[in-house]
mmCIF file of the C-alpha atoms, coordinates in Angstrom:
data_MODEL
# 
_entry.id   MODEL 
# 
loop_
_atom_site.group_PDB 
_atom_site.id 
_atom_site.type_symbol 
_atom_site.label_atom_id 
_atom_site.label_alt_id 
_atom_site.label_comp_id 
_atom_site.label_asym_id 
_atom_site.label_entity_id 
_atom_site.label_seq_id 
_atom_site.pdbx_PDB_ins_code 
_atom_site.Cartn_x 
_atom_site.Cartn_y 
_atom_site.Cartn_z 
_atom_site.occupancy 
_atom_site.B_iso_or_equiv 
_atom_site.pdbx_formal_charge 
_atom_site.auth_seq_id 
_atom_site.auth_comp_id 
_atom_site.auth_asym_id 
_atom_site.auth_atom_id 
_atom_site.pdbx_PDB_model_num 
ATOM 1  C CA . MET A 1 1  ? -13.853 18.099  52.869  1.00 0.00 ? 1  MET A CA 1 
ATOM 2  C CA . GLU A 1 2  ? -11.198 18.843  50.276  1.00 0.00 ? 2  GLU A CA 1 
ATOM 3  C CA . GLU A 1 3  ? -10.485 15.153  49.951  1.00 0.00 ? 3  GLU A CA 1 
ATOM 4  C CA . SER A 1 4  ? -14.134 14.293  49.324  1.00 0.00 ? 4  SER A CA 1 
ATOM 5  C CA . ASN A 1 5  ? -14.341 17.000  46.616  1.00 0.00 ? 5  ASN A CA 1 
ATOM 6  C CA . VAL A 1 6  ? -11.291 15.491  44.922  1.00 0.00 ? 6  VAL A CA 1 
ATOM 7  C CA . LYS A 1 7  ? -12.853 12.036  45.128  1.00 0.00 ? 7  LYS A CA 1 
ATOM 8  C CA . ILE A 1 8  ? -16.120 13.342  43.681  1.00 0.00 ? 8  ILE A CA 1 
ATOM 9  C CA . GLU A 1 9  ? -14.226 15.046  40.854  1.00 0.00 ? 9  GLU A CA 1 
ATOM 10 C CA . GLN A 1 10 ? -12.359 11.810  40.119  1.00 0.00 ? 10 GLN A CA 1 
ATOM 11 C CA . HIS A 1 11 ? -15.632 9.897   40.048  1.00 0.00 ? 11 HIS A CA 1 
ATOM 12 C CA . ASP A 1 12 ? -17.154 12.496  37.732  1.00 0.00 ? 12 ASP A CA 1 
ATOM 13 C CA . GLN A 1 13 ? -14.194 12.183  35.368  1.00 0.00 ? 13 GLN A CA 1 
ATOM 14 C CA . ARG A 1 14 ? -14.436 8.415   35.482  1.00 0.00 ? 14 ARG A CA 1 
ATOM 15 C CA . LEU A 1 15 ? -18.176 8.571   34.762  1.00 0.00 ? 15 LEU A CA 1 
ATOM 16 C CA . LYS A 1 16 ? -17.593 10.872  31.791  1.00 0.00 ? 16 LYS A CA 1 
ATOM 17 C CA . THR A 1 17 ? -14.975 8.483   30.438  1.00 0.00 ? 17 THR A CA 1 
ATOM 18 C CA . LEU A 1 18 ? -17.321 5.529   30.883  1.00 0.00 ? 18 LEU A CA 1 
ATOM 19 C CA . GLU A 1 19 ? -20.183 7.393   29.223  1.00 0.00 ? 19 GLU A CA 1 
ATOM 20 C CA . ARG A 1 20 ? -17.963 8.217   26.255  1.00 0.00 ? 20 ARG A CA 1 
ATOM 21 C CA . ASP A 1 21 ? -16.890 4.566   26.038  1.00 0.00 ? 21 ASP A CA 1 
ATOM 22 C CA . VAL A 1 22 ? -20.516 3.410   26.171  1.00 0.00 ? 22 VAL A CA 1 
ATOM 23 C CA . ASP A 1 23 ? -21.461 5.865   23.409  1.00 0.00 ? 23 ASP A CA 1 
ATOM 24 C CA . GLU A 1 24 ? -18.640 4.537   21.236  1.00 0.00 ? 24 GLU A CA 1 
ATOM 25 C CA . LEU A 1 25 ? -19.726 0.966   21.949  1.00 0.00 ? 25 LEU A CA 1 
ATOM 26 C CA . ARG A 1 26 ? -23.304 1.837   20.955  1.00 0.00 ? 26 ARG A CA 1 
ATOM 27 C CA . GLU A 1 27 ? -22.046 3.177   17.640  1.00 0.00 ? 27 GLU A CA 1 
ATOM 28 C CA . ILE A 1 28 ? -20.034 0.011   17.089  1.00 0.00 ? 28 ILE A CA 1 
ATOM 29 C CA . ALA A 1 29 ? -23.048 -2.131  18.006  1.00 0.00 ? 29 ALA A CA 1 
ATOM 30 C CA . ASN A 1 30 ? -25.179 -0.219  15.496  1.00 0.00 ? 30 ASN A CA 1 
ATOM 31 C CA . GLU A 1 31 ? -22.563 -0.707  12.798  1.00 0.00 ? 31 GLU A CA 1 
ATOM 32 C CA . ILE A 1 32 ? -22.396 -4.425  13.579  1.00 0.00 ? 32 ILE A CA 1 
ATOM 33 C CA . SER A 1 33 ? -26.180 -4.607  13.367  1.00 0.00 ? 33 SER A CA 1 
ATOM 34 C CA . ASP A 1 34 ? -26.112 -2.881  9.975   1.00 0.00 ? 34 ASP A CA 1 
ATOM 35 C CA . ILE A 1 35 ? -23.424 -5.268  8.756   1.00 0.00 ? 35 ILE A CA 1 
ATOM 36 C CA . ASN A 1 36 ? -25.512 -8.243  9.924   1.00 0.00 ? 36 ASN A CA 1 
ATOM 37 C CA . GLU A 1 37 ? -28.484 -6.983  7.922   1.00 0.00 ? 37 GLU A CA 1 
ATOM 38 C CA . VAL A 1 38 ? -26.328 -6.554  4.828   1.00 0.00 ? 38 VAL A CA 1 
ATOM 39 C CA . LEU A 1 39 ? -24.885 -10.047 5.276   1.00 0.00 ? 39 LEU A CA 1 
ATOM 40 C CA . ALA A 1 40 ? -28.370 -11.527 5.623   1.00 0.00 ? 40 ALA A CA 1 
ATOM 41 C CA . THR A 1 41 ? -29.427 -9.803  2.401   1.00 0.00 ? 41 THR A CA 1 
ATOM 42 C CA . LEU A 1 42 ? -26.313 -10.979 0.585   1.00 0.00 ? 42 LEU A CA 1 
ATOM 43 C CA . SER A 1 43 ? -26.857 -14.510 1.825   1.00 0.00 ? 43 SER A CA 1 
ATOM 44 C CA . ALA A 1 44 ? -30.402 -14.530 0.453   1.00 0.00 ? 44 ALA A CA 1 
ATOM 45 C CA . GLU A 1 45 ? -29.197 -13.132 -2.866  1.00 0.00 ? 45 GLU A CA 1 
ATOM 46 C CA . PHE A 1 46 ? -26.437 -15.756 -3.090  1.00 0.00 ? 46 PHE A CA 1 
ATOM 47 C CA . LYS A 1 47 ? -28.989 -18.484 -2.443  1.00 0.00 ? 47 LYS A CA 1 
ATOM 48 C CA . HIS A 1 48 ? -31.225 -17.126 -5.203  1.00 0.00 ? 48 HIS A CA 1 
ATOM 49 C CA . THR A 1 49 ? -28.248 -16.809 -7.570  1.00 0.00 ? 49 THR A CA 1 
ATOM 50 C CA . ASN A 1 50 ? -27.157 -20.391 -6.850  1.00 0.00 ? 50 ASN A CA 1 
ATOM 51 C CA . GLU A 1 51 ? -30.660 -21.658 -7.631  1.00 0.00 ? 51 GLU A CA 1 
ATOM 52 C CA . ARG A 1 52 ? -30.622 -19.781 -10.948 1.00 0.00 ? 52 ARG A CA 1 
ATOM 53 C CA . LEU A 1 53 ? -27.167 -21.165 -11.761 1.00 0.00 ? 53 LEU A CA 1 
ATOM 54 C CA . LYS A 1 54 ? -28.422 -24.697 -11.126 1.00 0.00 ? 54 LYS A CA 1 
ATOM 55 C CA . ARG A 1 55 ? -31.372 -24.111 -13.482 1.00 0.00 ? 55 ARG A CA 1 
ATOM 56 C CA . HIS A 1 56 ? -29.064 -22.699 -16.155 1.00 0.00 ? 56 HIS A CA 1 
ATOM 57 C CA . ALA A 1 57 ? -26.654 -25.615 -15.758 1.00 0.00 ? 57 ALA A CA 1 
ATOM 58 C CA . LYS A 1 58 ? -29.546 -28.042 -16.235 1.00 0.00 ? 58 LYS A CA 1 
ATOM 59 C CA . LYS A 1 59 ? -30.675 -26.210 -19.390 1.00 0.00 ? 59 LYS A CA 1 
ATOM 60 C CA . ILE A 1 60 ? -27.129 -26.195 -20.772 1.00 0.00 ? 60 ILE A CA 1 
ATOM 61 C CA . GLU A 1 61 ? -26.858 -29.917 -20.130 1.00 0.00 ? 61 GLU A CA 1 
ATOM 62 C CA . GLU A 1 62 ? -30.131 -30.475 -21.991 1.00 0.00 ? 62 GLU A CA 1 
ATOM 63 C CA . PHE A 1 63 ? -28.826 -28.445 -24.947 1.00 0.00 ? 63 PHE A CA 1 
ATOM 64 C CA . GLU A 1 64 ? -25.589 -30.425 -24.954 1.00 0.00 ? 64 GLU A CA 1 
ATOM 65 C CA . ASN A 1 65 ? -27.498 -33.721 -24.943 1.00 0.00 ? 65 ASN A CA 1 
ATOM 66 C CA . GLN A 1 66 ? -29.736 -32.816 -27.917 1.00 0.00 ? 66 GLN A CA 1 
ATOM 67 C CA . PRO A 1 67 ? -27.108 -33.446 -30.634 1.00 0.00 ? 67 PRO A CA 1 
ATOM 68 C CA . ARG A 1 68 ? -26.142 -36.726 -28.968 1.00 0.00 ? 68 ARG A CA 1 
ATOM 69 C CA . ALA A 1 69 ? -29.774 -37.884 -29.005 1.00 0.00 ? 69 ALA A CA 1 
ATOM 70 C CA . ARG A 1 70 ? -30.163 -36.884 -32.657 1.00 0.00 ? 70 ARG A CA 1 
ATOM 71 C CA . LEU A 1 71 ? -26.965 -38.727 -33.564 1.00 0.00 ? 71 LEU A CA 1 
ATOM 72 C CA . GLN A 1 72 ? -28.266 -41.856 -31.864 1.00 0.00 ? 72 GLN A CA 1 
ATOM 73 C CA . GLN A 1 73 ? -31.536 -41.565 -33.799 1.00 0.00 ? 73 GLN A CA 1 
ATOM 74 C CA . LEU A 1 74 ? -29.577 -41.179 -37.038 1.00 0.00 ? 74 LEU A CA 1 
ATOM 75 C CA . ILE A 1 75 ? -27.406 -44.213 -36.256 1.00 0.00 ? 75 ILE A CA 1 
ATOM 76 C CA . THR A 1 76 ? -30.513 -46.248 -35.435 1.00 0.00 ? 76 THR A CA 1 
ATOM 77 C CA . ALA A 1 77 ? -32.185 -45.212 -38.715 1.00 0.00 ? 77 ALA A CA 1 
ATOM 78 C CA . VAL A 1 78 ? -29.076 -46.010 -40.797 1.00 0.00 ? 78 VAL A CA 1 
ATOM 79 C CA . THR A 1 79 ? -28.639 -49.362 -39.044 1.00 0.00 ? 79 THR A CA 1 
ATOM 80 C CA . ALA A 1 80 ? -32.305 -50.237 -39.614 1.00 0.00 ? 80 ALA A CA 1 
ATOM 81 C CA . ALA A 1 81 ? -32.013 -49.281 -43.293 1.00 0.00 ? 81 ALA A CA 1 
ATOM 82 C CA . LEU A 1 82 ? -28.861 -51.383 -43.743 1.00 0.00 ? 82 LEU A CA 1 
ATOM 83 C CA . VAL A 1 83 ? -30.345 -54.375 -41.964 1.00 0.00 ? 83 VAL A CA 1 
ATOM 84 C CA . GLY A 1 84 ? -33.548 -54.000 -43.970 1.00 0.00 ? 84 GLY A CA 1 
ATOM 85 C CA . GLY A 1 85 ? -31.529 -53.807 -47.182 1.00 0.00 ? 85 GLY A CA 1 
ATOM 86 C CA . LEU A 1 86 ? -29.497 -56.879 -46.276 1.00 0.00 ? 86 LEU A CA 1 
ATOM 87 C CA . ILE A 1 87 ? -32.639 -58.784 -45.414 1.00 0.00 ? 87 ILE A CA 1 
ATOM 88 C CA . SER A 1 88 ? -34.156 -57.738 -48.752 1.00 0.00 ? 88 SER A CA 1 
ATOM 89 C CA . ILE A 1 89 ? -31.022 -58.892 -50.620 1.00 0.00 ? 89 ILE A CA 1 
ATOM 90 C CA . ILE A 1 90 ? -31.013 -62.206 -48.744 1.00 0.00 ? 90 ILE A CA 1 
ATOM 91 C CA . ILE A 1 91 ? -34.715 -62.767 -49.382 1.00 0.00 ? 91 ILE A CA 1 
ATOM 92 C CA . GLY A 1 92 ? -34.261 -61.747 -53.025 1.00 0.00 ? 92 GLY A CA 1 
ATOM 93 C CA . ALA A 1 93 ? -31.373 -64.195 -53.389 1.00 0.00 ? 93 ALA A CA 1 
ATOM 94 C CA . ILE A 1 94 ? -33.397 -66.998 -51.813 1.00 0.00 ? 94 ILE A CA 1 
ATOM 95 C CA . PHE A 1 95 ? -36.365 -66.498 -54.128 1.00 0.00 ? 95 PHE A CA 1 
ATOM 96 C CA . SER A 1 96 ? -34.429 -65.986 -57.321 1.00 0.00 ? 96 SER A CA 1 
# 
């Protein structure tokens, strides 16, 4: 009888230890779940931020290209004026 009481007491102690371990594991599982939610939120925010960065990069590129386009227009206008002037001089020389 004494031996069975000792065995029961050992089982009770073991059960208490296991219950405590399970409670700790539940807390850890809850913390992991919370971390997963935070990571999912951060991931969505990073995606949104990356999309905004791409839009800003495109706008910056457009701003950088504006002076280049204006310079090309200016070069075209100057070239056309010079060619027109040369043609006028040549035509004037032919007819005079």
